Coordinates of C-alpha atoms in Angstrom, one line a residue:
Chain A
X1 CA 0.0 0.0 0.0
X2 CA 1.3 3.4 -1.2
X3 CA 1.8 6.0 2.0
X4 CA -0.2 8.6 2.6
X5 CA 0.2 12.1 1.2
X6 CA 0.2 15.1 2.6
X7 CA 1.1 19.0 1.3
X8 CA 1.8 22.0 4.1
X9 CA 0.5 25.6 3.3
X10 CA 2.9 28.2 4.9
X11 CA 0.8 31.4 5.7
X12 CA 2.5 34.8 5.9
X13 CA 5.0 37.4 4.7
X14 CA 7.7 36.3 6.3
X15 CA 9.3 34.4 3.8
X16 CA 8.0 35.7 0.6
X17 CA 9.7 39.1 2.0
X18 CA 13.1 37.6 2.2
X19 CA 13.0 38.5 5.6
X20 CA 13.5 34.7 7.5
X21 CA 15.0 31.6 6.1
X22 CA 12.7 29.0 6.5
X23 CA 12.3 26.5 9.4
X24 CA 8.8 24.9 9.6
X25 CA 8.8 23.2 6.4
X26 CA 12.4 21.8 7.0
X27 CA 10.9 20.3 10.4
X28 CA 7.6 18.6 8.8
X29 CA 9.4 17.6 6.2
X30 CA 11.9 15.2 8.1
X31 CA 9.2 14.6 10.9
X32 CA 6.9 13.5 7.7
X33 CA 9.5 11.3 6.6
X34 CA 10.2 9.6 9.5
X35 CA 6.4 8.8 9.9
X36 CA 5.7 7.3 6.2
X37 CA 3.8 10.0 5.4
X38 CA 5.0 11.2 1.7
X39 CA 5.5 15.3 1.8
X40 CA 4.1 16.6 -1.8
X41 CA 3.8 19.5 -2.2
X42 CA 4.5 22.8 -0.3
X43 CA 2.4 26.3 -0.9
X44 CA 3.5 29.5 0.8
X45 CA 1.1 32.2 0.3
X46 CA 0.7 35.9 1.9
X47 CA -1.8 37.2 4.4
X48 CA -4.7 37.4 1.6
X49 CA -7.8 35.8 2.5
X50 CA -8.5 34.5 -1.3
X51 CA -4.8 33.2 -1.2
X52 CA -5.3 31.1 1.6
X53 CA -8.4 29.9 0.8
X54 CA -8.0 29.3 -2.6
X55 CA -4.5 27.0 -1.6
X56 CA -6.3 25.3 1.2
X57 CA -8.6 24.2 -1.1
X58 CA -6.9 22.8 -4.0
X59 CA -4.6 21.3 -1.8
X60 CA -6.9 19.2 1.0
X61 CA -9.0 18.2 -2.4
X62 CA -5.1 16.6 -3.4
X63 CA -3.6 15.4 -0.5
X64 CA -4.3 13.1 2.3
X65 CA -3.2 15.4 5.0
X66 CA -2.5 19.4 4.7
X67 CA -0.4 21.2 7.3
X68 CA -0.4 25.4 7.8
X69 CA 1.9 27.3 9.7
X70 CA 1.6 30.5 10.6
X71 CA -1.4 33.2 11.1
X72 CA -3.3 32.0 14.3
X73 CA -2.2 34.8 16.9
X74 CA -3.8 37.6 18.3
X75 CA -2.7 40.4 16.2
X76 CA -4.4 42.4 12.7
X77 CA -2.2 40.2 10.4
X78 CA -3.3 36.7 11.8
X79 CA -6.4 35.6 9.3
X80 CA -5.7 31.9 9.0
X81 CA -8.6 31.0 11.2
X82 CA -11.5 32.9 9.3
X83 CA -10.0 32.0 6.2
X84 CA -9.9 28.2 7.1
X85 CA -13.8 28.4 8.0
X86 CA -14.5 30.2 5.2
X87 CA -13.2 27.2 2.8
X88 CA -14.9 24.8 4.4
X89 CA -18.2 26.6 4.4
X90 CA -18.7 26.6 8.1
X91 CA -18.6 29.2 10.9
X92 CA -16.5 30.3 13.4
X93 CA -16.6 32.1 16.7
X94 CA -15.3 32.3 19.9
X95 CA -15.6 28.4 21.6
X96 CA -15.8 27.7 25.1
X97 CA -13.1 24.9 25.5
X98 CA -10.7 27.3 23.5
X99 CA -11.3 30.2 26.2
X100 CA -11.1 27.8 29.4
X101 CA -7.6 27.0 28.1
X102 CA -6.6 30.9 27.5
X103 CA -8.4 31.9 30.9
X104 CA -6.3 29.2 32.4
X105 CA -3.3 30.2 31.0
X106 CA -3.4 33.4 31.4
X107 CA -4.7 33.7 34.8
X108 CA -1.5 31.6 35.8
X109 CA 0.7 33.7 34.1
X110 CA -1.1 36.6 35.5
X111 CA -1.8 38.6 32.2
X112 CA -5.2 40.0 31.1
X113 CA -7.6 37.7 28.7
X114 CA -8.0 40.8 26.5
X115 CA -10.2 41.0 23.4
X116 CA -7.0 40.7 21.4
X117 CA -5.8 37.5 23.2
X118 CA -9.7 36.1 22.8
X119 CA -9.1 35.9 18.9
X120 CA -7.0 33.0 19.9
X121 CA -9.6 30.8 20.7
X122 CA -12.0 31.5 17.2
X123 CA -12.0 28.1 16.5
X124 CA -14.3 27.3 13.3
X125 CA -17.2 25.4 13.7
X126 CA -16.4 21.2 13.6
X127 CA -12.6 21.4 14.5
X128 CA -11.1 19.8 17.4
X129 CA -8.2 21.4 19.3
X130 CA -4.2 20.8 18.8
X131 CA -2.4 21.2 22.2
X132 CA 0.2 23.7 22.4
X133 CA 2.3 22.7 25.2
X134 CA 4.2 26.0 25.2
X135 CA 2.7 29.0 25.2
X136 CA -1.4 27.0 25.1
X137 CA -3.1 29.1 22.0
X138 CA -4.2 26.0 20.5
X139 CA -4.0 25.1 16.9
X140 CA -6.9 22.9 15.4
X141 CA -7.8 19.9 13.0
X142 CA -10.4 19.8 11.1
X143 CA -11.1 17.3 8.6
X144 CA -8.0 16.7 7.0
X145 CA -6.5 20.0 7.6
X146 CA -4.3 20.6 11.0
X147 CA -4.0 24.3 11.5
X148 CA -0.8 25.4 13.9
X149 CA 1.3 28.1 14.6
X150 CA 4.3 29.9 12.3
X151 CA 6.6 30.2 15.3
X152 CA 9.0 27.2 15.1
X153 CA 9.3 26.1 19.1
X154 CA 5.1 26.2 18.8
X155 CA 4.8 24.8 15.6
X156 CA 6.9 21.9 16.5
X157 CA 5.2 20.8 19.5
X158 CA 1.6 21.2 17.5
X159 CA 3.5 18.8 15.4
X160 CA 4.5 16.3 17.7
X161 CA 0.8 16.4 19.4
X162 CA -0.3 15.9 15.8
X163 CA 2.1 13.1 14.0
X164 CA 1.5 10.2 16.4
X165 CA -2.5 10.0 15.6
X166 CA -1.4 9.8 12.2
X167 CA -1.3 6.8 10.1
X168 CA 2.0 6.4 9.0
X169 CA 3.5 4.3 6.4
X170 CA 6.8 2.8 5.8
X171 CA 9.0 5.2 6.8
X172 CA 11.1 6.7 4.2
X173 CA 14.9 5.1 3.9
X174 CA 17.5 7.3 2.2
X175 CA 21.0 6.7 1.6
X176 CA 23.4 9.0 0.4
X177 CA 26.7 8.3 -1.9
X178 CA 28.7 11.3 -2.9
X179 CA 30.5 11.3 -5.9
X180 CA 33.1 13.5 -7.1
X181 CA 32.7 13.3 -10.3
X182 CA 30.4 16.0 -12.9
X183 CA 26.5 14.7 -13.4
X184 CA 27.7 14.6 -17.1
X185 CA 29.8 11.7 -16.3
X186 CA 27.6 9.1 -14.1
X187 CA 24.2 10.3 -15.7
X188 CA 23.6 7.0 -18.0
X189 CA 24.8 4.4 -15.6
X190 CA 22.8 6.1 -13.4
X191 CA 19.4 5.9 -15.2
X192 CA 20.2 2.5 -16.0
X193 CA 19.9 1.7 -12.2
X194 CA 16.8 4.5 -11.6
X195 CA 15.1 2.0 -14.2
X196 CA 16.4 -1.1 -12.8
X197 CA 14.8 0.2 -9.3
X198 CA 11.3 1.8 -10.3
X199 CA 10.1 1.2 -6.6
X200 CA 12.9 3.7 -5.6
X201 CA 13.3 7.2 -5.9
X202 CA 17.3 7.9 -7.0
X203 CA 17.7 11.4 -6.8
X204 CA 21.1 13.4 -8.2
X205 CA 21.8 16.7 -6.1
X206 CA 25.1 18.4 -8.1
X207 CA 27.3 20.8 -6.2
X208 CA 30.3 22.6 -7.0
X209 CA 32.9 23.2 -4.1
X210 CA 35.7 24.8 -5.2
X211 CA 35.8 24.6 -8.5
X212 CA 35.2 20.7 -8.6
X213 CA 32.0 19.3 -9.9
X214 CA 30.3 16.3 -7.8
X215 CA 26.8 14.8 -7.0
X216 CA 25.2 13.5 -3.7
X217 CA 23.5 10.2 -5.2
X218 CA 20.3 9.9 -2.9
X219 CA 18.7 6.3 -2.8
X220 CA 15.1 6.2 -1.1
X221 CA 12.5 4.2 -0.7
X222 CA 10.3 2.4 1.7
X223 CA 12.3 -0.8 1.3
X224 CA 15.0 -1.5 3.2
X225 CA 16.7 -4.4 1.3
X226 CA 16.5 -3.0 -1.7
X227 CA 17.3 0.3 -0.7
X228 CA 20.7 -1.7 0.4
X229 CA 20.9 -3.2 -3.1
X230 CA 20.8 0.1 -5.1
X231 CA 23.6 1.4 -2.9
X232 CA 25.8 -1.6 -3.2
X233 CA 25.3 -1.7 -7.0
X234 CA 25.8 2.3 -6.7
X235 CA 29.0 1.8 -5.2
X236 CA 30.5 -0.6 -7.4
X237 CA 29.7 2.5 -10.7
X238 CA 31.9 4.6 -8.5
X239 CA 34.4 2.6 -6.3
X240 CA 36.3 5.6 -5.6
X241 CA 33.3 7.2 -3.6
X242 CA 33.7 4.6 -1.1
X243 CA 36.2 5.0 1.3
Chain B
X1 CA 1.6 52.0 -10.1
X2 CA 2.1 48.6 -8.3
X3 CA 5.1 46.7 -8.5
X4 CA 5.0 43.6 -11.0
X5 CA 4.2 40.6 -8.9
X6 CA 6.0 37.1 -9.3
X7 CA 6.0 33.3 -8.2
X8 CA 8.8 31.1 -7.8
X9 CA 8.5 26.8 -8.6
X10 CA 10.7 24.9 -6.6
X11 CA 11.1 21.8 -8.3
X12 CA 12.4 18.7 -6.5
X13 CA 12.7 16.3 -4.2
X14 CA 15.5 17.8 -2.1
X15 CA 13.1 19.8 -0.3
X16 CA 10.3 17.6 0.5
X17 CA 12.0 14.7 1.8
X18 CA 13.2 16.6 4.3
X19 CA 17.4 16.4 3.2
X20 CA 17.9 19.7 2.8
X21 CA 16.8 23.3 3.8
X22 CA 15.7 25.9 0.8
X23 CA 18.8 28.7 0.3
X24 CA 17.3 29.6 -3.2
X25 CA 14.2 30.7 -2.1
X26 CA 15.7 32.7 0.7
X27 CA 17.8 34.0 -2.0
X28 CA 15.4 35.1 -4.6
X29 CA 12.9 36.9 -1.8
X30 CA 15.2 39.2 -1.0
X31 CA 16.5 40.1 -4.5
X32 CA 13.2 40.5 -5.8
X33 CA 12.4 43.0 -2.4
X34 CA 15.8 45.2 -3.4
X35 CA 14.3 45.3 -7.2
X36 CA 11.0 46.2 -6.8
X37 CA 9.1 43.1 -7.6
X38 CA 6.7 41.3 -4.9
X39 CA 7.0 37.8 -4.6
X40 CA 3.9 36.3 -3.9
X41 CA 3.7 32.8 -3.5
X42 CA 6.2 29.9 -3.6
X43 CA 5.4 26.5 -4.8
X44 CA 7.4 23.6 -4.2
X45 CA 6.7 20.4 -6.1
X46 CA 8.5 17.0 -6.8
X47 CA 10.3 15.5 -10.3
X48 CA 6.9 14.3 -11.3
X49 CA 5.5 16.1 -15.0
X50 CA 2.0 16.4 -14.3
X51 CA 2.9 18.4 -10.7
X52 CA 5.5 21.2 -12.9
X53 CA 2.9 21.5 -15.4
X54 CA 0.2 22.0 -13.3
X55 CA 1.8 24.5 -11.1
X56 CA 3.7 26.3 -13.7
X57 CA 0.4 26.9 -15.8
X58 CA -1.3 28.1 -12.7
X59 CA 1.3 30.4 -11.7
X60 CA 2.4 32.0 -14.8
X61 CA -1.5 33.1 -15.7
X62 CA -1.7 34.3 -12.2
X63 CA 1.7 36.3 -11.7
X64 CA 4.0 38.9 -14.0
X65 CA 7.0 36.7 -13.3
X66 CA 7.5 33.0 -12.7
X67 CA 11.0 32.1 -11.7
X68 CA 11.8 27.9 -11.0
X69 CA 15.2 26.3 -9.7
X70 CA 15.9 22.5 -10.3
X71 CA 15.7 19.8 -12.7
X72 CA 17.8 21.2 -15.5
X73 CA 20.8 19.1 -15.1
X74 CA 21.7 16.3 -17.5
X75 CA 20.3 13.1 -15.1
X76 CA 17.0 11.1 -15.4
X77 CA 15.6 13.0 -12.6
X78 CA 15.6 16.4 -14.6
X79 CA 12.6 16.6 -16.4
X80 CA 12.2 20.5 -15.9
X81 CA 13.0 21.6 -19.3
X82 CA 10.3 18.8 -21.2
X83 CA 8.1 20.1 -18.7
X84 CA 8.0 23.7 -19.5
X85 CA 7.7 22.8 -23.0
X86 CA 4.4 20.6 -22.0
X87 CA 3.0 23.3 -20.0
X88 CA 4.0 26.0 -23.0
X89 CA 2.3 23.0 -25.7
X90 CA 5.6 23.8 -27.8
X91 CA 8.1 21.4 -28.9
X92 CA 11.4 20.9 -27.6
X93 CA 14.9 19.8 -28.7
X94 CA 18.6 19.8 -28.5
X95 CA 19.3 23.8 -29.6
X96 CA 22.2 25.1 -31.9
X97 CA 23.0 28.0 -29.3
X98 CA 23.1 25.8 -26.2
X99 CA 25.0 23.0 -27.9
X100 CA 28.0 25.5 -29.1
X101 CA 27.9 27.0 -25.3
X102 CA 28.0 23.5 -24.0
X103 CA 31.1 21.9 -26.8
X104 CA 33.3 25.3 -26.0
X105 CA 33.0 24.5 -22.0
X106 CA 33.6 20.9 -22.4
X107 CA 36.5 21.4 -24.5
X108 CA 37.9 24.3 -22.2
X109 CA 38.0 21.6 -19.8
X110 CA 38.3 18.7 -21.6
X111 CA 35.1 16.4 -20.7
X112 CA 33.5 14.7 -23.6
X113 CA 29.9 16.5 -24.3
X114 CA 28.3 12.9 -24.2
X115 CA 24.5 12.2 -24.9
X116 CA 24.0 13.1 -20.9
X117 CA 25.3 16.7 -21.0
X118 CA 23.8 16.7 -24.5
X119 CA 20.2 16.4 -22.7
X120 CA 21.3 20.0 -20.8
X121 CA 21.0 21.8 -24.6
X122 CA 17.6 20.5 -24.6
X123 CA 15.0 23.8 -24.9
X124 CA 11.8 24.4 -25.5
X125 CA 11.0 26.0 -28.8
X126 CA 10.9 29.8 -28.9
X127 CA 12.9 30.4 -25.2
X128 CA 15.5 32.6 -25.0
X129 CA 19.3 31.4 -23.0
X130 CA 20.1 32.8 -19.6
X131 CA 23.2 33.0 -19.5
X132 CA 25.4 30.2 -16.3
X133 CA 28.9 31.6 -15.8
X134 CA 29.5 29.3 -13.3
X135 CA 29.2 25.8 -15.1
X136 CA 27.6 27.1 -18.4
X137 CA 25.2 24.6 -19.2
X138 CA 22.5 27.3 -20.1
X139 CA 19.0 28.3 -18.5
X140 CA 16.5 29.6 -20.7
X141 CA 13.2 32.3 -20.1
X142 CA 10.2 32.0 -22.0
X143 CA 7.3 34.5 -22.0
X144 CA 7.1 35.5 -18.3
X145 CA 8.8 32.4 -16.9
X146 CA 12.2 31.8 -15.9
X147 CA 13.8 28.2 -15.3
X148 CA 17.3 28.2 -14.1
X149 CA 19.5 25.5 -12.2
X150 CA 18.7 23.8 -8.4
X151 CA 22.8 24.1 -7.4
X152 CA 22.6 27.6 -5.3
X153 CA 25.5 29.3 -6.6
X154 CA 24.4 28.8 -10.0
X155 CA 21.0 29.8 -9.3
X156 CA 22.3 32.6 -7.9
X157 CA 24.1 33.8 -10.8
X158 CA 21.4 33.0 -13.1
X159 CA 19.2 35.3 -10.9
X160 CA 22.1 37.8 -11.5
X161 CA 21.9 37.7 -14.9
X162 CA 17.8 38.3 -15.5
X163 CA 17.3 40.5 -12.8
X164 CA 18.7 43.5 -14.4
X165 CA 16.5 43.1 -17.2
X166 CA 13.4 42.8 -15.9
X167 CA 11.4 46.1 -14.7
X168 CA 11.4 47.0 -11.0
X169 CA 8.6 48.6 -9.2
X170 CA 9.9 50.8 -6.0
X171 CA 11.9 48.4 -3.7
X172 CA 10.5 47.5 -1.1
X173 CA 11.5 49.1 2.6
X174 CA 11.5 47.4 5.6
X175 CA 12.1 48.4 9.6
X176 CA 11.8 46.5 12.2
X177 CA 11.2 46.6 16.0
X178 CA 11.5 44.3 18.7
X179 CA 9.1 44.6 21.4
X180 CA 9.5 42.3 24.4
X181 CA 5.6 41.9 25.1
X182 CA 3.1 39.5 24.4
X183 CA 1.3 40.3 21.5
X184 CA -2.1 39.9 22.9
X185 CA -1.0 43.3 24.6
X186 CA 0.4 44.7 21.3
X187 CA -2.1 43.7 18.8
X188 CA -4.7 46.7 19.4
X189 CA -2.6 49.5 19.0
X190 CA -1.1 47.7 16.3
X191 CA -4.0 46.9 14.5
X192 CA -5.2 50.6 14.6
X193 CA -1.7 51.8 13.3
X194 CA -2.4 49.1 10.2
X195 CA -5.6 50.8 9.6
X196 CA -4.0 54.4 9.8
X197 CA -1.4 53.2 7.1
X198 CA -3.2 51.1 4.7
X199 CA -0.4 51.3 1.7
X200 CA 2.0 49.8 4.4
X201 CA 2.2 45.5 5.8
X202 CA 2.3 46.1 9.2
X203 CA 3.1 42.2 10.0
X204 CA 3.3 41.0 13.6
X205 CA 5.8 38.2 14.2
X206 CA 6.0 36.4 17.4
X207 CA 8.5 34.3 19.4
X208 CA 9.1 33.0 22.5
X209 CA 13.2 33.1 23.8
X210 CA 14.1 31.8 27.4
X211 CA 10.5 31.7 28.4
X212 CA 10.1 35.6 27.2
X213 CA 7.4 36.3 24.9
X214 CA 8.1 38.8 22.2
X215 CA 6.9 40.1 19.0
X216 CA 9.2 41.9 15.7
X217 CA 7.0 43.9 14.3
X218 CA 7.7 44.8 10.7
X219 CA 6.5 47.9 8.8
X220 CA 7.1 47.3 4.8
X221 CA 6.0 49.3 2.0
X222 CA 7.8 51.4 -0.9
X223 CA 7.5 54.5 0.4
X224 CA 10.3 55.9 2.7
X225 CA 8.3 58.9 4.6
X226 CA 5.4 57.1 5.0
X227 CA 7.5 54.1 6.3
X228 CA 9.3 56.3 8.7
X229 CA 6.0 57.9 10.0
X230 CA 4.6 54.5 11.0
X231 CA 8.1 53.4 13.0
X232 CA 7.9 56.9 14.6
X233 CA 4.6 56.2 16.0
X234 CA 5.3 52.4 16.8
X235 CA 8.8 53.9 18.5
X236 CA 6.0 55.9 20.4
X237 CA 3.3 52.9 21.3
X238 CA 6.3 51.1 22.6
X239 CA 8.8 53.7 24.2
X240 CA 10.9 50.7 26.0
X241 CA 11.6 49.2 22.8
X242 CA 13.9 52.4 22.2
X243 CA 17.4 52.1 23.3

């Protein structure tokens, strides 16, 4: 049985303004990979309500599971909630398990539960909650779409609340064989073994490092022994990569 | 006038699989912000035809610009360049122009220019070269979309070379200040400052260090007075902020 799919929607300018390298999708991606769940496709769209909704859309329609980031807090900018509701057609308002956690938290911390701060618990209409374990704003799920925070300590632990209520597949092998030698050079005996191997993915990743011209050779798949078998044949077309 | 908008296709599996962390897309948002040109959404997708085409078509009708990195080398796994062609319905072969830039770089450095590298002077019908001073093998622009190499420092100078050529709006400005609050305590003053300066993104953007909850909050836009206005009153909301 193939693993199941999933696609992440990063929402907000952060990244689109060249402002801060990515982190998130670097995280889900390895976390996804770990789980045998296959990462597909990644959208990252501003804080425009048709954007969103308009990504969300094509891409729950597409993939097994979606993942956001970003746009749940309490300030002006933060419209993933409404936006969420509105693609699915359903409402959204201010729900009472969402405020017990804020009150709670924020009567411990001794802070005011402000209208601002209330924003945080506009939850749309069906979703259940995704703990946040470090600062409690929850994220949510709703049908196949888990809705979490952009900052990375938050997002991660949405993402270890979500991943283990998750069906996973085989998690994905990958070994890696670096070759010093141009693509130019090992391109046909590599095809040769991508189509001696159609279960795995053989992936070529060129770099040039001081002038000289090599490839890591990735080898992934879901199948361990035969991951195994790609590398061993891999490493007798370029002995000289093995130390 | 607004600036010209633009997209960016990441095409790959590099990303999703979790093996590596994006530097070209880190790299093009902020080239595009010093040149006047928004980028507004990033799409990252694997080596799989139907997935470039699909996203390319979408993106190029929606956007000025479409710029993609990957998949132009001369392994199985680069498909980018057949691609494009599919999504452009125009035919593709080996090209009189590339081949020459490709035989005078392989004889510089004394590599045969064997059926692999051949596959790298593929390009579509009617696309124009973009000039790669760093291993030559060519990329190529047609209509609005740009396809140049996955390696970073090629990409880089690839971006290098087009940039120039293509017609900047007002670059766009950015200041930032760091405010050591929550931003449930920030976000209504905030938002009323977002409404007082609707040509500007206000954007809120949170994190939590040693238990300390904290927000940057970035003001953006093209115009430098107006720009400066908004920090002077945020400098004012937030007087502690101010060293």
């Amino acid at each position: 049985m193939p693993n199941p799919t999933a696609a992440m929607l990063v929402i907000g300018d952060e990244i689109l303004s060249g402002r801060t390298r990515d982190a998130n999708m670097y995280h889900l991606a390895g976390e996804l990979a770990r789980h045998g769940i296959d990462l597909a496709e990644v959208r990252i769209v501003s804080d425009v309500e048709a954007q969103i909704v308009g990504a969300l859309n094509d891409l729950r329609a597409a993939y097994d599971h979606v993942f956001t980031s970003g746009g749940i807090g309490p300030t002006h900018d933060d419209i993933t909630a409404d936006a969420v509701a509105k693609a699915f057609g359903v409402g959204i308002g201010i729900r009472d398990d969402a405020r017990a956690i804020l009150a709670a938290h924020y009567q411990r911390t001794g802070l005011e539960l402000n209208e601002a701060r209330l924003r945080m618990a506009r939850i749309p209409d069906t979703a259940t909650l995704i703990d946040n374990p470090v600062s409690s704003a929850p994220g949510f799920c709703i049908d196949n779409v888990y809705v979490m925070a952009g900052v990375p300590s938050v997002f991660q632990a949405m993402v270890a609340s979500v991943l283990p209520g998750l069906t996973g597949g085989a998690p994905l092998l990958s070994q890696t064989l670096r070759v010093q030698r141009g693509e130019g050079e090992i391109a046909t005996p590599l095809r040769a073994l991508a189509e001696a191997h159609p279960k795995l993915s053989i992936g070529s990743y060129p770099f040039v490092r001081d002038g000289v011209y090599g490839a890591n050779i990735v080898v992934r798949g879901a199948d361990g022994a035969e991951v195994q078998a790609a590398m061993l044949a891999l490493c007798k077309l370029f002995p000289e990569a093995v130390e």
